[in-house]
Structure formats: C-alpha cells, structure tokens
mmCIF file of C-alpha atoms in Angstrom:
data_model
loop_
_atom_site.group_PDB
_atom_site.id
_atom_site.type_symbol
_atom_site.label_atom_id
_atom_site.label_comp_id
_atom_site.label_asym_id
_atom_site.label_seq_id
_atom_site.Cartn_x
_atom_site.Cartn_y
_atom_site.Cartn_z
ATOM 1 C CA MET J 244 7.680 -20.111 -1.045
ATOM 2 C CA GLY J 245 7.334 -17.197 -3.469
ATOM 3 C CA GLU J 246 8.569 -13.651 -3.637
ATOM 4 C CA ALA J 247 8.078 -10.937 -1.063
ATOM 5 C CA ILE J 248 5.240 -8.537 -1.838
ATOM 6 C CA ARG J 249 6.097 -4.884 -1.255
ATOM 7 C CA ILE J 250 3.132 -2.923 0.099
ATOM 8 C CA ILE J 251 2.812 0.820 0.543
ATOM 9 C CA GLY J 252 0.324 2.062 3.108
ATOM 10 C CA ILE J 253 -0.841 5.655 2.789
ATOM 11 C CA ASP J 254 -2.480 7.758 5.504
ATOM 12 C CA PRO J 255 -3.881 10.724 3.573
ATOM 13 C CA GLY J 256 -3.926 14.243 4.918
ATOM 14 C CA LEU J 257 -3.703 17.673 3.333
ATOM 15 C CA ARG J 258 -0.936 18.952 5.619
ATOM 16 C CA ARG J 259 0.839 15.630 6.083
ATOM 17 C CA THR J 260 0.363 12.400 4.166
ATOM 18 C CA GLY J 261 2.074 9.507 5.871
ATOM 19 C CA TRP J 262 3.496 6.578 3.937
ATOM 20 C CA GLY J 263 4.931 3.287 5.071
ATOM 21 C CA ILE J 264 6.366 0.386 3.116
ATOM 22 C CA VAL J 265 6.551 -3.223 4.285
ATOM 23 C CA GLU J 266 7.443 -6.485 2.612
ATOM 24 C CA SER J 267 5.214 -9.470 3.195
ATOM 25 C CA LEU J 268 6.433 -13.018 2.642
ATOM 26 C CA GLY J 269 4.108 -15.696 3.937
ATOM 27 C CA ASN J 270 3.365 -14.770 7.530
ATOM 28 C CA SER J 271 6.416 -12.563 7.999
ATOM 29 C CA LEU J 272 6.575 -8.805 7.660
ATOM 30 C CA ARG J 273 9.660 -6.687 7.170
ATOM 31 C CA PHE J 274 9.929 -2.923 7.549
ATOM 32 C CA VAL J 275 11.291 -1.201 4.447
ATOM 33 C CA ALA J 276 10.778 2.543 4.902
ATOM 34 C CA SER J 277 8.370 5.219 6.052
ATOM 35 C CA GLY J 278 8.002 8.967 5.997
ATOM 36 C CA THR J 279 5.744 11.916 5.520
ATOM 37 C CA VAL J 280 4.937 14.024 2.479
ATOM 38 C CA ARG J 281 4.151 17.578 3.531
ATOM 39 C CA SER J 282 2.357 20.362 1.717
ATOM 40 C CA ASP J 283 2.831 24.085 2.252
ATOM 41 C CA ASP J 284 -0.186 25.157 4.284
ATOM 42 C CA LYS J 285 0.216 28.727 3.027
ATOM 43 C CA ALA J 286 -0.087 27.676 -0.627
ATOM 44 C CA ALA J 287 -3.291 27.466 -2.641
ATOM 45 C CA LEU J 288 -5.215 24.178 -2.443
ATOM 46 C CA ALA J 289 -4.322 23.144 -6.002
ATOM 47 C CA LYS J 290 -0.604 23.708 -5.314
ATOM 48 C CA ARG J 291 -0.822 21.686 -2.096
ATOM 49 C CA LEU J 292 -2.467 18.780 -3.923
ATOM 50 C CA CYS J 293 0.315 18.940 -6.536
ATOM 51 C CA GLN J 294 2.901 18.793 -3.750
ATOM 52 C CA LEU J 295 1.265 15.670 -2.329
ATOM 53 C CA HIS J 296 1.037 14.111 -5.799
ATOM 54 C CA ASP J 297 4.656 14.807 -6.643
ATOM 55 C CA GLY J 298 5.932 13.598 -3.264
ATOM 56 C CA LEU J 299 3.997 10.331 -3.412
ATOM 57 C CA ALA J 300 4.942 9.775 -7.066
ATOM 58 C CA GLU J 301 8.619 10.156 -6.164
ATOM 59 C CA ILE J 302 8.289 7.615 -3.341
ATOM 60 C CA LEU J 303 6.485 5.088 -5.544
ATOM 61 C CA HIS J 304 9.091 5.498 -8.269
ATOM 62 C CA ALA J 305 11.949 4.914 -5.806
ATOM 63 C CA ALA J 306 10.378 2.105 -3.742
ATOM 64 C CA MET J 307 8.506 0.269 -6.517
ATOM 65 C CA PRO J 308 5.778 -1.321 -4.371
ATOM 66 C CA HIS J 309 3.561 -4.084 -5.777
ATOM 67 C CA GLU J 310 0.381 -3.103 -3.947
ATOM 68 C CA ALA J 311 -1.082 -0.070 -2.201
ATOM 69 C CA ALA J 312 -3.515 0.484 0.658
ATOM 70 C CA VAL J 313 -5.177 3.738 1.701
ATOM 71 C CA GLU J 314 -7.191 4.540 4.794
ATOM 72 C CA GLN J 315 -10.820 5.441 4.130
ATOM 73 C CA THR J 316 -11.956 8.927 5.035
ATOM 74 C CA PHE J 317 -13.908 9.438 8.198
ATOM 75 C CA VAL J 318 -16.525 12.162 8.313
ATOM 76 C CA ASN J 319 -16.110 14.771 10.998
ATOM 77 C CA LYS J 320 -18.207 17.729 12.057
ATOM 78 C CA ASP J 321 -16.311 20.219 9.887
ATOM 79 C CA ALA J 322 -17.591 19.705 6.343
ATOM 80 C CA ALA J 323 -14.866 21.869 4.771
ATOM 81 C CA ALA J 324 -12.116 19.868 6.513
ATOM 82 C CA THR J 325 -13.739 16.600 5.450
ATOM 83 C CA LEU J 326 -13.876 17.794 1.843
ATOM 84 C CA LYS J 327 -10.191 18.795 1.879
ATOM 85 C CA LEU J 328 -9.256 15.439 3.404
ATOM 86 C CA GLY J 329 -11.244 13.755 0.644
ATOM 87 C CA GLN J 330 -9.262 15.650 -1.969
ATOM 88 C CA ALA J 331 -5.972 14.582 -0.375
ATOM 89 C CA ARG J 332 -7.305 11.031 -0.253
ATOM 90 C CA GLY J 333 -8.064 11.257 -3.968
ATOM 91 C CA ILE J 334 -4.400 12.066 -4.597
ATOM 92 C CA ALA J 335 -3.366 9.181 -2.309
ATOM 93 C CA MET J 336 -5.452 6.809 -4.440
ATOM 94 C CA LEU J 337 -4.607 8.358 -7.816
ATOM 95 C CA VAL J 338 -0.825 8.170 -7.563
ATOM 96 C CA PRO J 339 -0.577 4.388 -7.040
ATOM 97 C CA ALA J 340 -3.392 3.791 -9.549
ATOM 98 C CA LEU J 341 -1.438 5.765 -12.175
ATOM 99 C CA ALA J 342 1.569 3.560 -11.350
ATOM 100 C CA GLY J 343 -0.541 0.517 -12.244
ATOM 101 C CA LEU J 344 -1.172 -0.683 -8.689
ATOM 102 C CA ILE J 345 -4.454 -1.968 -7.336
ATOM 103 C CA VAL J 346 -5.432 0.235 -4.414
ATOM 104 C CA ALA J 347 -7.154 -1.382 -1.443
ATOM 105 C CA GLU J 348 -9.116 0.710 1.030
ATOM 106 C CA TYR J 349 -9.510 0.066 4.759
ATOM 107 C CA ALA J 350 -11.690 1.690 7.388
ATOM 108 C CA PRO J 351 -9.801 3.098 10.380
ATOM 109 C CA ASN J 352 -11.422 0.497 12.672
ATOM 110 C CA ALA J 353 -10.294 -2.346 10.384
ATOM 111 C CA VAL J 354 -6.712 -1.047 10.543
ATOM 112 C CA LYS J 355 -6.847 -0.861 14.331
ATOM 113 C CA LYS J 356 -8.330 -4.336 14.587
ATOM 114 C CA ALA J 357 -5.612 -5.800 12.336
ATOM 115 C CA VAL J 358 -2.803 -4.158 14.308
ATOM 116 C CA ILE J 359 -3.953 -4.003 17.941
ATOM 117 C CA GLY J 360 -6.668 -6.663 17.914
ATOM 118 C CA VAL J 361 -9.642 -4.388 18.555
ATOM 119 C CA GLY J 362 -11.436 -1.816 16.415
ATOM 120 C CA HIS J 363 -10.973 1.040 18.843
ATOM 121 C CA GLY J 364 -7.683 2.244 20.201
ATOM 122 C CA ASP J 365 -5.500 5.291 20.372
ATOM 123 C CA LYS J 366 -2.411 6.256 18.405
ATOM 124 C CA LYS J 367 -0.075 5.176 21.213
ATOM 125 C CA GLN J 368 -1.414 1.620 21.039
ATOM 126 C CA ILE J 369 -1.025 1.543 17.256
ATOM 127 C CA HIS J 370 2.543 2.843 17.436
ATOM 128 C CA MET J 371 3.467 0.350 20.139
ATOM 129 C CA MET J 372 2.095 -2.588 18.153
ATOM 130 C CA VAL J 373 3.770 -1.439 14.932
ATOM 131 C CA LYS J 374 7.068 -1.513 16.868
ATOM 132 C CA VAL J 375 6.221 -4.950 18.304
ATOM 133 C CA LEU J 376 5.376 -6.355 14.869
ATOM 134 C CA MET J 377 8.365 -4.692 13.209
ATOM 135 C CA PRO J 378 11.050 -3.787 15.768
ATOM 136 C CA LYS J 379 13.234 -2.088 13.148
ATOM 137 C CA ALA J 380 10.429 0.245 12.063
ATOM 138 C CA THR J 381 11.056 3.961 12.352
ATOM 139 C CA PHE J 382 8.612 6.762 11.674
ATOM 140 C CA ASP J 383 8.987 10.524 11.752
ATOM 141 C CA THR J 384 5.322 11.372 12.429
ATOM 142 C CA ASP J 385 2.098 9.828 13.683
ATOM 143 C CA ASP J 386 0.979 9.823 10.057
ATOM 144 C CA ALA J 387 3.904 7.619 8.999
ATOM 145 C CA ALA J 388 3.184 5.186 11.863
ATOM 146 C CA ASP J 389 -0.463 5.064 10.828
ATOM 147 C CA ALA J 390 0.593 4.399 7.230
ATOM 148 C CA LEU J 391 2.678 1.435 8.391
ATOM 149 C CA ALA J 392 -0.390 0.156 10.258
ATOM 150 C CA ILE J 393 -2.403 0.456 7.024
ATOM 151 C CA ALA J 394 0.257 -1.532 5.153
ATOM 152 C CA ILE J 395 0.213 -4.187 7.901
ATOM 153 C CA CYS J 396 -3.575 -4.365 7.692
ATOM 154 C CA HIS J 397 -3.344 -4.905 3.946
ATOM 155 C CA ALA J 398 -0.722 -7.616 4.384
ATOM 156 C CA HIS J 399 -3.180 -9.452 6.667
ATOM 157 C CA HIS J 400 -6.157 -9.018 4.335
ATOM 158 C CA ARG J 401 -4.638 -9.163 0.855
ATOM 159 C CA GLN J 402 -5.503 -12.810 0.316
ATOM 160 C CA SER J 403 -9.213 -12.231 0.878
ATOM 161 C CA VAL J 404 -11.541 -13.343 -1.881
ATOM 162 C CA VAL J 405 -12.647 -9.767 -2.579
ATOM 163 C CA TYR J 406 -9.073 -8.541 -3.046
ATOM 164 C CA ARG J 407 -8.145 -11.495 -5.279
ATOM 165 C CA LEU J 408 -11.196 -10.863 -7.453
ATOM 166 C CA ALA J 409 -10.296 -7.174 -7.714
ATOM 167 C CA ALA J 410 -6.785 -8.110 -8.797
ATOM 168 C CA LEU J 411 -8.212 -10.226 -11.628
ATOM 169 C CA ALA J 412 -10.487 -7.429 -12.887
#
C-alpha cells in the first residue's frame, strides 16, 4: 500500500503561526501533533520574524514531515497588517523550502471546502470537522486548528496533476 506521508500544515501569522502535522496513508488520516509558534509582539519586526523562523525550523527538524502546505494570504483593508502577514507567510514558506520540502499553497476557501464541504464557514465549523476527521486531534489555538485543516486539505489535493508536476520539477 505504501508508506504514510507526513504533512505539515502552516497557518501563518505574525503574532501566532499555527502548525499541524498529519499522516496520510491512502484515504486515512492520522493526527500527529499541532501547536503554535509565538513571537514577542513587543520586539522589533526582524526579531519577531526570526522567532517564527526558529520555532518552525525546530518543529520541522523534530517532526521530519515529507510535505508542507501553507494558507495563502488574504488581503484586508489594513495594508500595513497585510504586509506584515505577508512577511510571516514568507517565513512559513521559507522554512520548509530550506528543509527541502515542496510547499503547496491553498486559498482559505479551498481549505474550508476540503474540510467542511463548502468554501465559506466559520472557525467553529472547521474545528468541529477537524475533530470529526481526526478524533484524537488536539490544538492549543485557533491557529493550530486551522493549520490542521490546511494539512487535511493538502492530503486531499496532493495527488492532483499540478502538485505531481511540481514535485517532478
């Protein structure tokens, strides 16, 4: 049947970056771990980005995932906040790329559709479905639950032609 594929999902944020790890084998998913990397909101931006980098690098080193998935940035009305989120997202993509992983990206609506069946839903629905899909899953923050949803989304989409072609490149 093959070996289980370990996937890390990352929900980027400057204050809190959620991460969630699942193993996918065929059609089954298994919860591995989840958590949140936090940065010191009183520190300078560069220091905060280093904190996110170091925290994610430590998790990747310990968990040794095979693949990574990151949620795409949404644009909000506050341009400065969007820019900071983009910088945190850059760290969320850089760390697994430096570890040699291909990094898939998913729009928030695609994640919701993969987990709850529709492209629009609230955090409570996502959390409930993550628990339904993986009853042993635990998460310390909304960000960690969202990261698990991103990993689940990737597990559902990883066999797509586009992803397979990217893996060959």
